C-alpha positions as semicolon CSV with decimal commas, in nm:
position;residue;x (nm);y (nm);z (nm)
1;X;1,993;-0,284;2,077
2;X;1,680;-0,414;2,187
3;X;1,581;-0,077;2,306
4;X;1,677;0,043;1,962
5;X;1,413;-0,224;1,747
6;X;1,131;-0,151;1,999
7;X;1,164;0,217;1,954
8;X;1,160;0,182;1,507
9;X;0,916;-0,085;1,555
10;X;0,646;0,107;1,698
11;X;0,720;0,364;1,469
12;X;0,687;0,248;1,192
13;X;0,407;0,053;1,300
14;X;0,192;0,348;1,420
15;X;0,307;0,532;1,046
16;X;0,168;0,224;0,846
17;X;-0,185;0,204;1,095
18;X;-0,244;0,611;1,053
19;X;-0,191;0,530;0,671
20;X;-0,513;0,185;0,658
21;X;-0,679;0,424;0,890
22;X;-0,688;0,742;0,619
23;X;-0,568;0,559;0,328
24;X;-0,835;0,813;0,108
25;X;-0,631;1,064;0,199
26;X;-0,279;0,961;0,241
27;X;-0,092;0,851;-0,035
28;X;0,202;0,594;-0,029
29;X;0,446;0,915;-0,197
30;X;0,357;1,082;0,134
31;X;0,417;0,828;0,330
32;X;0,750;0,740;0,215
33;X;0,819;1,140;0,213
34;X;0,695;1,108;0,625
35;X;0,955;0,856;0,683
36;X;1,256;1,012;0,503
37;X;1,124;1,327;0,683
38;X;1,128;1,163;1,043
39;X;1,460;0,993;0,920
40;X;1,614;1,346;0,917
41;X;1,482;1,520;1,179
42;X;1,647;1,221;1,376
43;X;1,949;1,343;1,219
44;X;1,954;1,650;1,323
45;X;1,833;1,596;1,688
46;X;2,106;1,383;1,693
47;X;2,319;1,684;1,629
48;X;2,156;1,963;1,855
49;X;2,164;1,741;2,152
50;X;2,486;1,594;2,223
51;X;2,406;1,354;2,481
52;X;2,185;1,149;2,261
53;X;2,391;1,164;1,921
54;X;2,489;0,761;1,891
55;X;2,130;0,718;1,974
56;X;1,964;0,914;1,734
57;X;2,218;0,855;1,451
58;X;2,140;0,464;1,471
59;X;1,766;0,547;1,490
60;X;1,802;0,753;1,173
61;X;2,051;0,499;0,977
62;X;1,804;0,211;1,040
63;X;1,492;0,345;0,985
64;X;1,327;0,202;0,669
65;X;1,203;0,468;0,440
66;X;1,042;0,305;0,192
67;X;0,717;0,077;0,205
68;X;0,851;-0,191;0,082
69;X;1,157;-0,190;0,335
70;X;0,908;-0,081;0,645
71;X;0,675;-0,341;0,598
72;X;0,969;-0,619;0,536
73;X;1,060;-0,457;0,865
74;X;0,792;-0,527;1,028
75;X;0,754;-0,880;0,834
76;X;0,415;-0,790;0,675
77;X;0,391;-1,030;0,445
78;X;0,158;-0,881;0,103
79;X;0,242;-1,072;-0,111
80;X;0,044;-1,345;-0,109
81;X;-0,104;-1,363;-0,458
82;X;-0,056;-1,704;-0,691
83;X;0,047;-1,517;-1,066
84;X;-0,074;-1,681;-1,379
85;X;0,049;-1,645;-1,745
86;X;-0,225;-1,455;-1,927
87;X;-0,264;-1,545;-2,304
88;X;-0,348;-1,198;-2,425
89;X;-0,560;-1,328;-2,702
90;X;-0,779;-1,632;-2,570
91;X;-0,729;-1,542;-2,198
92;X;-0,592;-1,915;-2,119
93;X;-0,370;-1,915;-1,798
94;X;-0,068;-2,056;-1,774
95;X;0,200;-2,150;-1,492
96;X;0,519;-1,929;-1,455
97;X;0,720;-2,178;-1,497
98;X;0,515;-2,308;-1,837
99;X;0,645;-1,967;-2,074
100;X;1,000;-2,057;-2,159
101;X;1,028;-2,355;-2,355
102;X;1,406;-2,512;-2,404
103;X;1,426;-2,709;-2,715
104;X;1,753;-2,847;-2,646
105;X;1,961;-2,581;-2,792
106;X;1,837;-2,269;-2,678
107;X;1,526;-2,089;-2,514
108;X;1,238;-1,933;-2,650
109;X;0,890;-1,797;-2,556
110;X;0,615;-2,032;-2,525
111;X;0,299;-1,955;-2,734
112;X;-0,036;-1,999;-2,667
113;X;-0,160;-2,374;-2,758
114;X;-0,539;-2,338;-2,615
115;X;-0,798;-2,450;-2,951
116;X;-1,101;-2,165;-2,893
117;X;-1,301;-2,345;-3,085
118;X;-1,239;-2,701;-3,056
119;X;-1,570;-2,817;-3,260
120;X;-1,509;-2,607;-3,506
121;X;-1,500;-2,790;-3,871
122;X;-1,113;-2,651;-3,884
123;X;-1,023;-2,630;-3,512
124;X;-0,708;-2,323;-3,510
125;X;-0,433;-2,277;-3,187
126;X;-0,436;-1,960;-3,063
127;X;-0,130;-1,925;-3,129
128;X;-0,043;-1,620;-2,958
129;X;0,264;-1,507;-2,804
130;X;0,250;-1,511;-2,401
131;X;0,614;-1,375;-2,302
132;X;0,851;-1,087;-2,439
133;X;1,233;-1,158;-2,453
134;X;1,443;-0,895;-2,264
135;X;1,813;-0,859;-2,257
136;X;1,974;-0,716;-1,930
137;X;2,287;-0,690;-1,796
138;X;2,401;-0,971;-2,063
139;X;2,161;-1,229;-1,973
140;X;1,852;-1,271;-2,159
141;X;1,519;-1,288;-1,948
142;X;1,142;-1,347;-2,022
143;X;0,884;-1,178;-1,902
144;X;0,494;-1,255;-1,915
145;X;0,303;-1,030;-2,128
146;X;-0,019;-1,024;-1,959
147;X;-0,022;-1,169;-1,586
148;X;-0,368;-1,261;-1,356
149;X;-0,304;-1,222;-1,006
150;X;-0,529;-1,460;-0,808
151;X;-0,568;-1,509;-0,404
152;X;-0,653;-1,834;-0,252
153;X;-1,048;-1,769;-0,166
154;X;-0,949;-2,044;0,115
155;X;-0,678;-1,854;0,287
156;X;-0,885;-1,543;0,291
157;X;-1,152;-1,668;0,478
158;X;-0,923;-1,836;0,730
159;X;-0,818;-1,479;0,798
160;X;-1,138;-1,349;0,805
161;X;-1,302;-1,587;1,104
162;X;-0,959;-1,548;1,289
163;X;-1,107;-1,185;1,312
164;X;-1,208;-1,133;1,689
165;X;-1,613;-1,150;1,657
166;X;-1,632;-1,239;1,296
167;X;-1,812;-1,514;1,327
168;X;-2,069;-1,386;1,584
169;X;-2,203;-1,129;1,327
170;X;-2,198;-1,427;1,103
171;X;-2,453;-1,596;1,334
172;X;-2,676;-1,243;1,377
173;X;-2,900;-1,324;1,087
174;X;-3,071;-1,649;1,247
175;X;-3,216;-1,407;1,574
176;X;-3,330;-1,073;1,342
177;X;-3,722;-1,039;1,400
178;X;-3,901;-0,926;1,069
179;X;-4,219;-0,930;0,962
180;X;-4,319;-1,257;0,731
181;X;-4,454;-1,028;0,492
182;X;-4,175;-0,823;0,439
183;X;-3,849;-0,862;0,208
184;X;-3,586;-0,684;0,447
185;X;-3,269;-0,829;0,281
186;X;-3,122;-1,165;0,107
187;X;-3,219;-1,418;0,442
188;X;-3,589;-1,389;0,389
189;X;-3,594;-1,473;0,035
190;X;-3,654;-1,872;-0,071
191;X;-3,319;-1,905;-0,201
192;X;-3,170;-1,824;0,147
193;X;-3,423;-2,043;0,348
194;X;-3,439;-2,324;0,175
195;X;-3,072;-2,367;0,001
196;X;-2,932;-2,677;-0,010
197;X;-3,151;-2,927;0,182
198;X;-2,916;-3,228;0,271
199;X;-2,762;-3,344;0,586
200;X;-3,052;-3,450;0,745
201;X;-3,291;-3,232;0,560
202;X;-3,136;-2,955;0,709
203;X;-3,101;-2,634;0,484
204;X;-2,715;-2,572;0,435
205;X;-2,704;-2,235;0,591
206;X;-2,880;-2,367;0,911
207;X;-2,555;-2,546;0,986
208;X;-2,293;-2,424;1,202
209;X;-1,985;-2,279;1,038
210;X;-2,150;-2,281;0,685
211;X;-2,122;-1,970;0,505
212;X;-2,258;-1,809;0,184
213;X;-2,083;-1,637;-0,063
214;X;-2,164;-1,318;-0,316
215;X;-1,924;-1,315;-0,636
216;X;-1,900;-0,967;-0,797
217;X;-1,700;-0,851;-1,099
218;X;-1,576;-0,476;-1,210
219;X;-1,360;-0,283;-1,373
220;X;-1,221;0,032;-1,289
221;X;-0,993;0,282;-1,508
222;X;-0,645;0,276;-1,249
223;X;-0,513;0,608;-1,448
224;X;-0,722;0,901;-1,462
225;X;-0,600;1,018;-1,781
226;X;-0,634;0,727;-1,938
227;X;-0,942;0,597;-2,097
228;X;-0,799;0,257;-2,312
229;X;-0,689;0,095;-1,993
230;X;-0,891;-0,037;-1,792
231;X;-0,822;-0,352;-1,492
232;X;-1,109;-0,617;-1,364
233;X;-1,130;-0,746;-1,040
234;X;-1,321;-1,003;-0,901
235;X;-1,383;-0,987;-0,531
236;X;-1,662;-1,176;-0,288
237;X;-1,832;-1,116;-0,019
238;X;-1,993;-1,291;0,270
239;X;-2,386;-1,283;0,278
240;X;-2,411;-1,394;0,642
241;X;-2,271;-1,075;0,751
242;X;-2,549;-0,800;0,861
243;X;-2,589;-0,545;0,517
244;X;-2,438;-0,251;0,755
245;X;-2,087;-0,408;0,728
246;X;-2,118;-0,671;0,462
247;X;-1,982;-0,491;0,191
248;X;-1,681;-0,285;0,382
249;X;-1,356;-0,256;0,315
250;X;-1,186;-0,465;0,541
251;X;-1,497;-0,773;0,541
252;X;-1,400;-0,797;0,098
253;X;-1,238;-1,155;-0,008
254;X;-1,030;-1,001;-0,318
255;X;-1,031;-1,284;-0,568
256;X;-0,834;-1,188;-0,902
257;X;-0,723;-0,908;-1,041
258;X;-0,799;-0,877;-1,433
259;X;-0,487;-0,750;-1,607
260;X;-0,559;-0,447;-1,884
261;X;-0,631;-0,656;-2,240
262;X;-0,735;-0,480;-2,567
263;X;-1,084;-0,551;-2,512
264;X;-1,279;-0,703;-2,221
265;X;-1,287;-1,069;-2,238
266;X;-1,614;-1,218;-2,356
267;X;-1,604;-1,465;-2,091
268;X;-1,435;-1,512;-1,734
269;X;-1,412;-1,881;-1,728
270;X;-1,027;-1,892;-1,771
271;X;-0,979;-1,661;-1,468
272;X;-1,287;-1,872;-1,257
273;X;-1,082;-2,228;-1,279
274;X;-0,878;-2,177;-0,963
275;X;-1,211;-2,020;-0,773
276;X;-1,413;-2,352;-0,911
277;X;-1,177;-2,565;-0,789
278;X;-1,130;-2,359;-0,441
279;X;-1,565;-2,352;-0,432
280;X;-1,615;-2,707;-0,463
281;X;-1,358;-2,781;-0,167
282;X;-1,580;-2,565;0,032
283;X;-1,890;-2,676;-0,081
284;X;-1,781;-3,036;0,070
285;X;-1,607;-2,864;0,367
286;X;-1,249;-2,751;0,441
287;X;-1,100;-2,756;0,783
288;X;-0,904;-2,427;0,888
289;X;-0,869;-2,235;1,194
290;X;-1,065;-1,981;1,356
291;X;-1,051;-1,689;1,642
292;X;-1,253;-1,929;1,844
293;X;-1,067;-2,232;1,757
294;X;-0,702;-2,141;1,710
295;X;-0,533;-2,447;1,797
296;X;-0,755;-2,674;1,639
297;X;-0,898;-2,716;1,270
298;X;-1,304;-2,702;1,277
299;X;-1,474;-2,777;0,967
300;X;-1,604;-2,474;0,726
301;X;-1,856;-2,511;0,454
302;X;-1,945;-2,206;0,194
303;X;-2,140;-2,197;-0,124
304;X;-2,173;-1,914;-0,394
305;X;-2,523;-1,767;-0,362
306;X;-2,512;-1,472;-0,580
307;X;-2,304;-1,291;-0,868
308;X;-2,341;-0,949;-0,949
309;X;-2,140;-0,783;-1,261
310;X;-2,217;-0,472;-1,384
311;X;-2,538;-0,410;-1,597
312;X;-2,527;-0,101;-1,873
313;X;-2,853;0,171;-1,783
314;X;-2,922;0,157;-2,187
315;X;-3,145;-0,072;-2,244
316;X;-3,125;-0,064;-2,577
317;X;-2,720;-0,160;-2,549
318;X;-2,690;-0,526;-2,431
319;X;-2,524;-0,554;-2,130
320;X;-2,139;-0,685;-2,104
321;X;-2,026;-0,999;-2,176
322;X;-1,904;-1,121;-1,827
323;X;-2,207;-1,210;-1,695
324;X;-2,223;-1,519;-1,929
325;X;-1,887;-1,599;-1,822
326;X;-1,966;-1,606;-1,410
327;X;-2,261;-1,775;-1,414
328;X;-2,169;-2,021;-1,727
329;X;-1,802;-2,118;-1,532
330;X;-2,029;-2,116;-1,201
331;X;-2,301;-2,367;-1,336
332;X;-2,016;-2,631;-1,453
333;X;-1,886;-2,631;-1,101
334;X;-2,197;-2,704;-0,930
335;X;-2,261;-2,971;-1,240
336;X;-1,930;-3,115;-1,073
337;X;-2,070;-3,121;-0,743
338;X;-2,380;-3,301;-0,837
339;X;-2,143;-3,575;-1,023
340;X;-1,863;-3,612;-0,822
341;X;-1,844;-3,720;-0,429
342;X;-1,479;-3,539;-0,438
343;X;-1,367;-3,233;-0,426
344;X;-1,184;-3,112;-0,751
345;X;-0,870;-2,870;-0,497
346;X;-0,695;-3,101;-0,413
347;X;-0,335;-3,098;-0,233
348;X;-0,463;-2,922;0,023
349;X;-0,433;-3,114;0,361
350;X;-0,720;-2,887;0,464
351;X;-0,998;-3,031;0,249
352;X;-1,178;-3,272;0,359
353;X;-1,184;-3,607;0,158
């Protein structure tokens, strides 16, 4: 039996690694084809050779051949994502748990109590309806209508530095030799050198462990054929990282994910709260654990440094609303900072106090 796991594990394991390593060329159809293939040619070598026909039948019965089976196979955990209720109309998130609303005789959908507008000479509730009812199978079940997926900015860059020479590429930047004249990339601009003097009139990024962050925003078209749907994402990056691998793949904190709405929001400050809160924990320092320190928490520090969105090449169209929304929910949290001694994430034994 043993045997038996060791043999699927690897397997599947080495299926699911050719797939991250060409995953522009292999789709997750093909995949799942591969393993229903390999499935039953195990099958049939069971069949042709007669001294290995228990072995290869329980090899075939047992292999996963689906995705979502071979990585809960291999207890890959993806997802890891914190879902929000989306208010279609306003953008206001909500908890889960927050749609359904019992008023002692029956349930209902929740709608959307956020005011817009609040100084408005006749504030109005939004008003708008944030989950669908849905019979199945007899029971009746509600479903969000728009939902925000959002990943803790915390947890990915605990996974990040447990990276085997992460944070040694982190540290390149403070030994590159460049001329004093020239403007090579972001660490020889004033911003970068002289950012956050505190601590003993030390610059922030001059400390050890202290990290800073680039906040980006998109959206991409996920159908080809499709031209009125279209998703956001909001992702960061890590600046201290040399430019050659900053901005790969695998080295990308994925933030949010932007559900499709009829039109793109005019601001992002809705989908920034859990980020703000998450940013001003790591502004005063959270405690995780690294590749060099994987027994014991060491203390991490990160601050937002730059935000990019993207900027129309007419310049006689104004560019897209988002940018307001980045840097006007970004500005409030360092406000916070400057006013409070406390972090606002809190619950998180990690954070410092």
């Amino acid at each position: 039996q043993q045997c038996i796991q060791v043999i699927l594990t690897w397997l599947v394991y080495f299926i699911l690694v050719w797939q991250y390593k060409n995953y522009m060329y292999v789709s997750n159809n093909a995949i799942e084809q591969l393993l229903k293939f390999v499935q039953q040619l195990l099958f049939c070598i069971g069949q042709l050779i007669k001294d290995h026909t228990d072995l290869c039948l329980v090899l075939g019965t047992n292999l996963p051949t689906s995705l979502y089976s071979a990585r809960r196979f291999l207890k890959i955990d993806r997802d890891n994502f914190l879902q929000y209720v989306v208010c279609p109309k306003c953008t206001k998130l909500y908890h889960m748990e927050e749609i359904v609303v019992n008023d002692g005789l029956r349930n209902f959908a929740k709608t959307c109590s956020n005011v817009p507008f609040p100084r408005a000479r006749r504030p109005k509730t939004c008003g708008a309806q944030l989950a669908q009812k849905v019979l199945r199978n007899g029971n009746i079940k509600f479903y969000a209508l728009k939902t925000y997926c959002y990943k803790s900015i915390i947890d990915s860059l605990e996974t990040l530095l447990k990276r085997p020479g992460l944070e040694e590429q982190c540290e390149k930047w403070k030994t590159r030799k460049i001329d004093d004249d020239l403007y090579a990339d972001v660490y020889d601009g004033k911003v970068w050198k002289q950012f956050g003097n505190w601590k003993g009139n030390k610059p922030f990024l001059n400390l050890p462990r202290s990290f800073g962050l680039m906040m980006n925003v998109d959206w991409f078209k996920p159908f080809e054929r499709r031209n009125d749907f279209s998703v956001g994402v909001i992702y960061m990056v890590l600046m201290n990282l040399p430019r050659s691998i900053r901005f790969k793949k695998e080295n990308v904190i994925l933030v949010g994910i932007i559900p499709a709405l009829k039109h793109e929001p005019k601001t992002l400050n809705h989908f920034l709260e859990p980020a703000v809160d998450e940013l001003n924990a790591l502004w005063k320092g959270v405690k995780l654990n690294t590749y060099k320190s994987p027994s014991t928490a060491v203390e991490i520090q990160a601050a937002v440094l730059c935000f990019a969105s993207p900027v129309k090449v007419n310049p006689d169209t104004p560019p897209p609303p988002p940018h307001l929304g980045i840097c006007g929910a970004l500005v409030g949290l360092y406000h916070d900072i400057g006013s409070s001694s406390s972090p606002q994430y809190v619950g998180d034994s990690r954070v410092l106090s």
